[in-house]
Short mmCIF file of C-alpha atoms and ligand atoms in Angstrom, two decimals:
data_model
loop_
_atom_site.label_atom_id
_atom_site.label_comp_id
_atom_site.label_asym_id
_atom_site.label_seq_id
_atom_site.Cartn_x
_atom_site.Cartn_y
_atom_site.Cartn_z
CA UNK A 1 17.54 -5.20 38.63
CA UNK A 2 17.47 -8.27 40.94
CA UNK A 3 15.28 -11.26 41.09
CA UNK A 4 12.90 -11.52 44.94
CA UNK A 5 13.65 -14.18 45.83
CA UNK A 6 10.69 -15.70 46.61
CA UNK A 7 10.08 -17.02 43.30
CA UNK A 8 12.34 -19.65 43.00
CA UNK A 9 10.73 -23.26 44.35
CA UNK A 10 12.44 -25.01 46.74
CA UNK A 11 14.89 -27.18 43.57
CA UNK A 12 15.39 -24.75 42.03
CA UNK A 13 16.58 -22.72 45.07
CA UNK A 14 18.65 -26.31 46.13
CA UNK A 15 20.12 -26.07 42.49
CA UNK A 16 21.75 -22.31 43.30
CA UNK A 17 22.62 -23.47 46.96
CA UNK A 18 24.71 -26.58 45.24
CA UNK A 19 26.16 -23.74 42.71
CA UNK A 20 27.53 -21.95 45.65
CA UNK A 21 29.14 -25.42 46.95
CA UNK A 22 27.31 -25.12 50.04
CA UNK A 23 25.16 -28.36 51.34
CA UNK A 24 21.36 -29.02 49.78
CA UNK A 25 19.41 -29.46 52.70
CA UNK A 26 20.25 -25.35 53.39
CA UNK A 27 17.92 -25.10 50.83
CA UNK A 28 15.30 -26.31 53.10
CA UNK A 29 16.20 -23.63 55.71
CA UNK A 30 15.72 -21.36 53.94
CA UNK A 31 12.76 -22.35 52.24
CA UNK A 32 11.30 -22.59 55.89
CA UNK A 33 12.53 -19.13 56.95
CA UNK A 34 10.56 -17.22 53.77
CA UNK A 35 7.15 -19.37 52.85
CA UNK A 36 6.29 -19.74 56.43
CA UNK A 37 8.95 -18.39 58.97
CA UNK A 38 7.42 -15.22 56.21
CA UNK A 39 11.01 -13.20 57.06
CA UNK A 40 11.55 -10.52 55.86
CA UNK A 41 15.37 -10.25 55.34
CA UNK A 42 18.24 -12.58 54.66
CA UNK A 43 19.24 -10.85 58.60
CA UNK A 44 16.22 -12.63 60.08
CA UNK A 45 17.72 -16.86 59.09
CA UNK A 46 19.95 -16.77 61.88
CA UNK A 47 20.80 -20.68 61.06
CA UNK A 48 21.93 -19.50 58.09
CA UNK A 49 26.20 -18.59 57.11
CA UNK A 50 27.57 -15.95 56.68
CA UNK A 51 29.47 -17.10 53.48
CA UNK A 52 25.54 -17.96 51.91
CA UNK A 53 22.89 -15.08 52.41
CA UNK A 54 26.13 -13.39 50.93
CA UNK A 55 26.76 -15.23 47.72
CA UNK A 56 22.76 -14.77 47.42
CA UNK A 57 22.18 -11.24 48.29
CA UNK A 58 24.79 -11.15 45.45
CA UNK A 59 21.66 -12.26 42.90
CA UNK A 60 18.50 -11.95 44.66
CA UNK A 61 16.09 -9.10 46.93
CA UNK A 62 14.65 -10.35 49.72
CA UNK A 63 13.06 -7.18 50.28
CA UNK A 64 9.58 -7.67 51.03
CA UNK A 65 6.20 -5.10 49.83
CA UNK A 66 6.24 -1.81 50.87
CA UNK A 67 2.97 -0.64 52.92
CA UNK A 68 2.13 2.36 51.11
CA UNK A 69 -1.71 2.71 53.00
CA UNK A 70 -4.32 0.36 54.55
CA UNK A 71 -6.92 1.74 54.58
CA UNK A 72 -9.99 -0.19 57.41
CA UNK A 73 -13.56 -0.54 56.45
CA UNK A 74 -15.64 0.56 60.29
CA UNK A 75 -18.81 -1.08 58.86
CA UNK A 76 -16.85 -4.63 58.68
CA UNK A 77 -12.82 -4.57 59.10
CA UNK A 78 -11.81 -5.43 55.84
CA UNK A 79 -8.99 -4.10 54.63
CA UNK A 80 -7.52 -2.65 52.22
CA UNK A 81 -3.67 -2.76 51.26
CA UNK A 82 -1.21 -0.80 48.66
CA UNK A 83 1.93 -2.18 48.39
CA UNK A 84 4.92 -0.54 46.87
CA UNK A 85 6.88 -2.75 44.48
CA UNK A 86 10.88 -2.34 44.73
CA UNK A 87 10.49 -1.22 40.87
CA UNK A 88 8.77 1.44 41.78
CA UNK A 89 4.90 0.67 40.82
CA UNK A 90 2.24 -0.49 43.45
CA UNK A 91 0.09 -2.97 43.49
CA UNK A 92 -3.64 -3.09 45.43
CA UNK A 93 -4.58 -6.24 47.50
CA UNK A 94 -7.60 -6.36 50.25
CA UNK A 95 -8.26 -8.70 52.93
CA UNK A 96 -11.73 -9.75 54.41
CA UNK A 97 -12.91 -11.12 57.54
CA UNK A 98 -15.51 -13.82 57.28
CA UNK A 99 -17.59 -15.03 60.71
CA UNK A 100 -14.47 -18.39 60.83
CA UNK A 101 -12.33 -17.31 57.87
CA UNK A 102 -10.31 -14.60 56.21
CA UNK A 103 -9.21 -14.53 53.08
CA UNK A 104 -7.38 -12.41 50.83
CA UNK A 105 -7.78 -10.96 46.96
CA UNK A 106 -4.45 -10.21 45.31
CA UNK A 107 -3.84 -8.05 42.20
CA UNK A 108 -2.14 -10.82 39.30
CA UNK A 109 -0.11 -7.85 37.83
CA UNK A 110 0.06 -3.92 37.42
CA UNK A 111 -3.12 -2.48 35.83
CA UNK A 112 -4.72 -4.51 32.97
CA UNK A 113 -4.38 -4.60 29.93
CA UNK A 114 -8.50 -6.18 29.04
CA UNK A 115 -10.25 -2.67 28.55
CA UNK A 116 -13.69 -3.36 31.08
CA UNK A 117 -15.41 -0.93 30.87
CA UNK A 118 -15.98 -0.58 34.18
CA UNK A 119 -13.02 -0.95 35.97
CA UNK A 120 -9.96 0.90 37.32
CA UNK A 121 -8.10 -1.16 36.58
CA UNK A 122 -7.63 -1.01 32.98
CA UNK A 123 -7.91 2.63 32.61
CA UNK A 124 -3.83 3.22 32.39
CA UNK A 125 -3.23 -0.32 30.23
CA UNK A 126 -0.73 -2.82 31.79
CA UNK A 127 2.25 -2.08 32.78
CA UNK A 128 3.55 -5.45 34.07
CA UNK A 129 2.87 -9.01 35.43
CA UNK A 130 3.78 -10.11 38.50
CA UNK A 131 6.28 -13.21 39.65
CA UNK A 132 5.06 -15.88 41.33
CA UNK A 133 7.42 -14.44 44.46
CA UNK A 134 5.78 -10.76 44.44
CA UNK A 135 1.64 -12.84 44.40
CA UNK A 136 3.34 -14.62 47.20
CA UNK A 137 4.36 -11.84 49.09
CA UNK A 138 0.85 -10.48 48.61
CA UNK A 139 -0.19 -13.47 50.99
CA UNK A 140 2.17 -13.16 53.43
CA UNK A 141 2.62 -10.16 54.56
CA UNK A 142 -0.79 -9.24 54.99
CA UNK A 143 -0.50 -12.26 57.13
CA UNK A 144 2.04 -11.08 58.78
CA UNK A 145 -0.16 -7.46 59.15
CA UNK A 146 -2.48 -8.29 60.49
CA UNK A 147 -1.69 -12.06 62.32
CA UNK A 148 -4.39 -14.27 61.48
CA UNK A 149 -3.71 -16.28 58.89
CA UNK A 150 -4.61 -16.31 55.39
CA UNK A 151 -6.86 -19.33 54.10
CA UNK A 152 -8.79 -18.73 50.98
CA UNK A 153 -6.94 -16.54 48.42
CA UNK A 154 -9.16 -14.93 44.77
CA UNK A 155 -6.98 -14.12 42.44
CA UNK A 156 -9.15 -11.02 41.42
CA UNK A 157 -7.34 -8.17 42.06
CA UNK A 158 -5.51 -6.00 38.86
CA UNK A 159 -5.12 -7.59 36.43
CA UNK A 160 -5.66 -10.49 33.92
CA UNK A 161 -4.77 -13.60 35.55
CA UNK A 162 -4.83 -15.92 32.58
CA UNK A 163 -2.30 -12.53 31.08
CA UNK A 164 0.50 -14.48 33.10
CA UNK A 165 -0.41 -17.94 32.79
CA UNK A 166 2.79 -18.97 34.25
CA UNK A 167 3.67 -17.12 37.15
CA UNK A 168 0.26 -17.84 38.60
CA UNK A 169 0.44 -21.34 37.83
CA UNK A 170 3.98 -21.68 39.54
CA UNK A 171 2.18 -18.85 42.18
CA UNK A 172 -0.21 -21.58 43.33
CA UNK A 173 1.53 -24.64 43.13
CA UNK A 174 3.92 -22.84 45.90
CA UNK A 175 1.46 -21.49 48.31
CA UNK A 176 -0.71 -25.00 48.95
CA UNK A 177 2.47 -26.47 48.46
CA UNK A 178 3.34 -28.38 51.79
CA UNK A 179 6.88 -26.54 52.62
CA UNK A 180 5.15 -23.84 52.28
CA UNK A 181 1.85 -21.78 53.75
CA UNK A 182 0.11 -24.73 52.60
CA UNK A 183 -3.36 -23.48 51.85
CA UNK A 184 -5.40 -25.66 49.71
CA UNK A 185 -5.70 -25.45 46.89
CA UNK A 186 -9.76 -25.74 47.20
CA UNK A 187 -9.69 -22.62 49.16
CA UNK A 188 -8.22 -20.45 45.66
CA UNK A 189 -10.44 -19.00 42.81
CA UNK A 190 -8.63 -18.04 39.69
CA UNK A 191 -10.83 -15.40 37.59
CA UNK A 192 -10.50 -15.31 33.87
CA UNK A 193 -12.75 -12.86 31.14
CA UNK A 194 -12.41 -15.73 29.13
CA UNK A 195 -9.25 -16.52 27.54
CA UNK A 196 -10.09 -19.36 26.16
CA UNK A 197 -6.50 -20.98 24.74
CA UNK A 198 -5.76 -20.33 28.63
CA UNK A 199 -8.68 -22.15 29.95
CA UNK A 200 -7.99 -25.49 27.66
CA UNK A 201 -4.44 -25.20 29.17
CA UNK A 202 -5.29 -24.46 32.83
CA UNK A 203 -7.87 -28.09 32.18
CA UNK A 204 -4.81 -30.22 31.76
CA UNK A 205 -2.95 -29.12 34.92
CA UNK A 206 -3.76 -31.21 37.80
CA UNK A 207 -5.02 -28.60 40.10
CA UNK A 208 -8.31 -27.84 42.31
CA UNK A 209 -8.96 -24.96 42.76
CA UNK A 210 -11.87 -23.23 41.40
CA UNK A 211 -12.55 -21.71 38.09
CA UNK A 212 -14.49 -17.96 37.58
CA UNK A 213 -15.86 -16.57 34.84
CA UNK A 214 -16.21 -12.68 34.24
CA UNK A 215 -19.26 -13.19 32.24
CA UNK A 216 -21.20 -9.78 32.90
CA UNK A 217 -23.46 -10.53 29.92
CA UNK A 218 -26.24 -13.00 28.15
CA UNK A 219 -25.14 -12.44 24.31
CA UNK A 220 -22.57 -11.51 23.01
CA UNK A 221 -23.81 -7.88 21.39
CA UNK A 222 -23.65 -7.03 25.24
CA UNK A 223 -20.27 -8.72 26.20
CA UNK A 224 -18.60 -6.84 23.38
CA UNK A 225 -20.54 -3.26 25.14
CA UNK A 226 -18.45 -4.06 28.08
CA UNK A 227 -15.41 -6.36 27.36
CA UNK A 228 -12.82 -5.95 24.67
CA UNK A 229 -12.39 -9.45 25.13
CA UNK A 230 -15.34 -11.00 23.29
CA UNK A 231 -14.52 -9.94 20.58
CA UNK A 232 -11.87 -12.22 20.44
CA UNK A 233 -13.43 -15.52 21.93
CA UNK A 234 -17.03 -15.58 21.29
CA UNK A 235 -19.85 -17.14 24.55
CA UNK A 236 -19.97 -20.43 22.80
CA UNK A 237 -16.13 -20.79 22.82
CA UNK A 238 -15.85 -19.31 26.57
CA UNK A 239 -18.88 -21.82 28.10
CA UNK A 240 -17.35 -24.76 25.81
CA UNK A 241 -13.71 -23.67 27.66
CA UNK A 242 -16.00 -23.53 31.51
CA UNK A 243 -17.64 -26.56 30.87
CA UNK A 244 -14.25 -28.72 29.90
CA UNK A 245 -12.45 -26.95 32.76
CA UNK A 246 -14.95 -29.37 34.41
CA UNK A 247 -15.07 -31.99 32.92
CA UNK A 248 -10.87 -32.38 33.11
CA UNK A 249 -11.06 -31.22 37.06
CA UNK A 250 -14.51 -31.63 38.66
CA UNK A 251 -14.72 -28.34 39.99
CA UNK A 252 -17.77 -26.09 39.84
CA UNK A 253 -17.00 -23.15 38.33
CA UNK A 254 -18.44 -19.60 39.12
CA UNK A 255 -19.41 -17.15 37.30
CA UNK A 256 -19.45 -14.31 38.60
CA UNK A 257 -22.10 -11.14 37.24
CA UNK A 258 -21.90 -7.55 37.23
CA UNK A 259 -24.97 -6.20 37.44
CA UNK A 260 -25.20 -1.89 35.51
CA UNK A 261 -28.49 -0.44 35.95
CA UNK A 262 -30.66 -0.59 32.98
CA UNK A 263 -28.03 -2.42 31.20
CA UNK A 264 -27.59 -6.31 31.48
CA UNK A 265 -30.37 -6.38 34.94
CA UNK A 266 -33.44 -7.03 32.77
CA UNK A 267 -35.29 -9.73 33.96
CA UNK A 268 -35.01 -10.69 29.70
CA UNK A 269 -30.65 -11.01 29.94
CA UNK A 270 -31.87 -12.81 33.10
CA UNK A 271 -33.84 -15.84 30.99
CA UNK A 272 -31.54 -15.25 28.48
CA UNK A 273 -28.05 -15.99 30.97
CA UNK A 274 -30.17 -18.68 32.44
CA UNK A 275 -30.96 -20.58 29.85
CA UNK A 276 -26.80 -20.13 28.39
CA UNK A 277 -25.88 -21.58 31.74
CA UNK A 278 -28.11 -24.63 32.75
CA UNK A 279 -27.03 -28.05 32.62
CA UNK A 280 -23.53 -26.44 33.16
CA UNK A 281 -22.01 -27.48 37.45
CA UNK A 282 -21.75 -23.75 37.69
CA UNK A 283 -23.11 -20.93 41.10
CA UNK A 284 -23.45 -17.31 39.57
CA UNK A 285 -22.20 -14.11 41.89
CA UNK A 286 -24.26 -10.83 41.15
CA UNK A 287 -22.33 -8.31 41.94
CA UNK A 288 -23.69 -4.81 41.82
CA UNK A 289 -21.10 -2.87 40.00
CA UNK A 290 -18.74 -0.21 41.80
CA UNK A 291 -19.79 2.39 40.40
CA UNK A 292 -16.01 4.77 38.64
CA UNK A 293 -16.01 8.19 37.60
CA UNK A 294 -14.30 6.94 35.23
CA UNK A 295 -16.95 5.94 33.81
CA UNK A 296 -20.86 6.74 33.76
CA UNK A 297 -22.33 2.68 34.00
CA UNK A 298 -25.11 3.14 37.85
CA UNK A 299 -25.50 -0.35 39.98
CA UNK A 300 -28.25 -1.65 39.63
CA UNK A 301 -31.11 -0.93 42.62
CA UNK A 302 -31.66 -3.64 45.82
CA UNK A 303 -34.54 -4.56 44.11
CA UNK A 304 -33.50 -4.97 40.34
CA UNK A 305 -30.90 -7.47 41.73
CA UNK A 306 -33.13 -9.20 44.40
CA UNK A 307 -35.87 -9.27 40.66
CA UNK A 308 -32.34 -10.36 39.15
CA UNK A 309 -31.74 -13.42 41.50
CA UNK A 310 -35.16 -14.83 41.82
CA UNK A 311 -35.29 -14.94 38.12
CA UNK A 312 -31.76 -17.35 37.90
CA UNK A 313 -33.39 -19.46 40.72
CA UNK A 314 -36.75 -19.85 39.22
CA UNK A 315 -35.08 -21.33 36.53
CA UNK A 316 -32.21 -23.42 38.59
CA UNK A 317 -29.71 -21.70 38.43
CA UNK A 318 -27.86 -21.90 41.68
CA UNK A 319 -26.79 -17.62 42.40
CA UNK A 320 -25.43 -15.69 45.46
CA UNK A 321 -25.53 -12.40 45.28
CA UNK A 322 -21.61 -11.68 46.87
CA UNK A 323 -21.81 -9.85 50.27
CA UNK A 324 -20.22 -6.76 49.66
CA UNK A 325 -17.30 -5.78 51.76
CA UNK A 326 -15.32 -2.64 52.58
CA UNK A 327 -18.12 -0.17 51.55
CA UNK A 328 -16.72 2.36 53.04
CA UNK A 329 -13.59 2.09 51.46
CA UNK A 330 -12.30 2.83 47.81
CA UNK A 331 -13.80 -0.20 46.62
CA UNK A 332 -13.46 -1.14 43.35
CA UNK A 333 -10.33 -2.94 41.84
CA UNK A 334 -8.54 -0.54 40.92
CA UNK A 335 -9.54 2.29 42.83
CA UNK A 336 -7.11 2.60 44.85
CA UNK A 337 -3.81 2.39 42.89
CA UNK A 338 -5.34 5.17 40.46
CA UNK A 339 -5.85 7.41 43.61
CA UNK A 340 -2.45 7.18 44.49
CA UNK A 341 -1.37 7.78 41.28
CA UNK A 342 -3.24 10.99 40.30
CA UNK A 343 -2.09 12.60 43.78
CA UNK A 344 1.93 11.28 43.44
CA UNK A 345 1.36 12.89 39.37
CA UNK A 346 0.07 15.98 40.91
CA UNK A 347 -3.20 15.41 38.62
S1 SF4 B 1 -12.74 -6.38 35.20
FE1 SF4 B 1 -10.90 -7.87 35.57
S2 SF4 B 1 -10.05 -8.38 33.35
FE2 SF4 B 1 -10.86 -6.58 33.65
S3 SF4 B 1 -10.10 -5.14 33.01
FE3 SF4 B 1 -10.54 -4.93 35.14
S4 SF4 B 1 -9.08 -6.50 36.17
FE4 SF4 B 1 -8.54 -6.93 33.83
#
């Protein structure tokens, strides 16, 4: 199958164009069509010769993601997109509109192999990782569709970004490049469930992105029950990698903590969590877990969420309750894709 042309950096495009016997400056024109004007087809490129377009079409495809379904929240206008990839797979992305900016949550893989117990994305494993071009196209397609400039990106949809390391780093460099959409790296957050070696590697990339650790438990025992990755890396190792990330980048970390009723939301859990992360320049995001039908976790009620928050605050931990967006549409990550797969297979 041909590669998505958006995956090529400007330098890679230049090399290819010289190979075709064309002048290198043509790469700048084509790159601009793809990454600034967000062209969906080589035919849109009015200042590029037919011969060059024909050479490119031999090696690459320029098809954008296909919009399979868009769900719009009646409450806050959040849009959830189901996109079709050229190989027939589908992925989800979400667009959220805030007062003065908008944010896109993208997927980094088709499915996920990490097996977190509360997550719909992992139920069928990981089919494949997305290329940098496909991730760029999640943002481009949404920007084109909504007509609004995307200012923030969170890589927190389906997939474990650190399990698709090279493509994620390439994506971040390309989306923040001044020759492309030029989104500030400071407005990009990449999450991980805690792949320790990649966290150390990321700290050396000289990026200014925020790293969000999916923590979800205050000790190894509880974390192992929720997240299989905890069997591989202890909290001690994960927290050391977080501290290293801050030391190397100066970027404050985010700890994501999904509250599951009766599981990780007690006063004792809050105290243990505060003890675990004290002294780290970080922010805790509390998220009442989004129930999925395949598991029987219940979300903590707002009383328990507020109690947990107050307890952390008393222990001088920076904490917010994540504002729920699009709660009236298939909210939990991976649910829309799963519904689509069940319908297509007639389950
Ligand atoms: S929560 Fe993230 S890392 Fe865990 S299974 Fe879901 S997508 Fe994968």
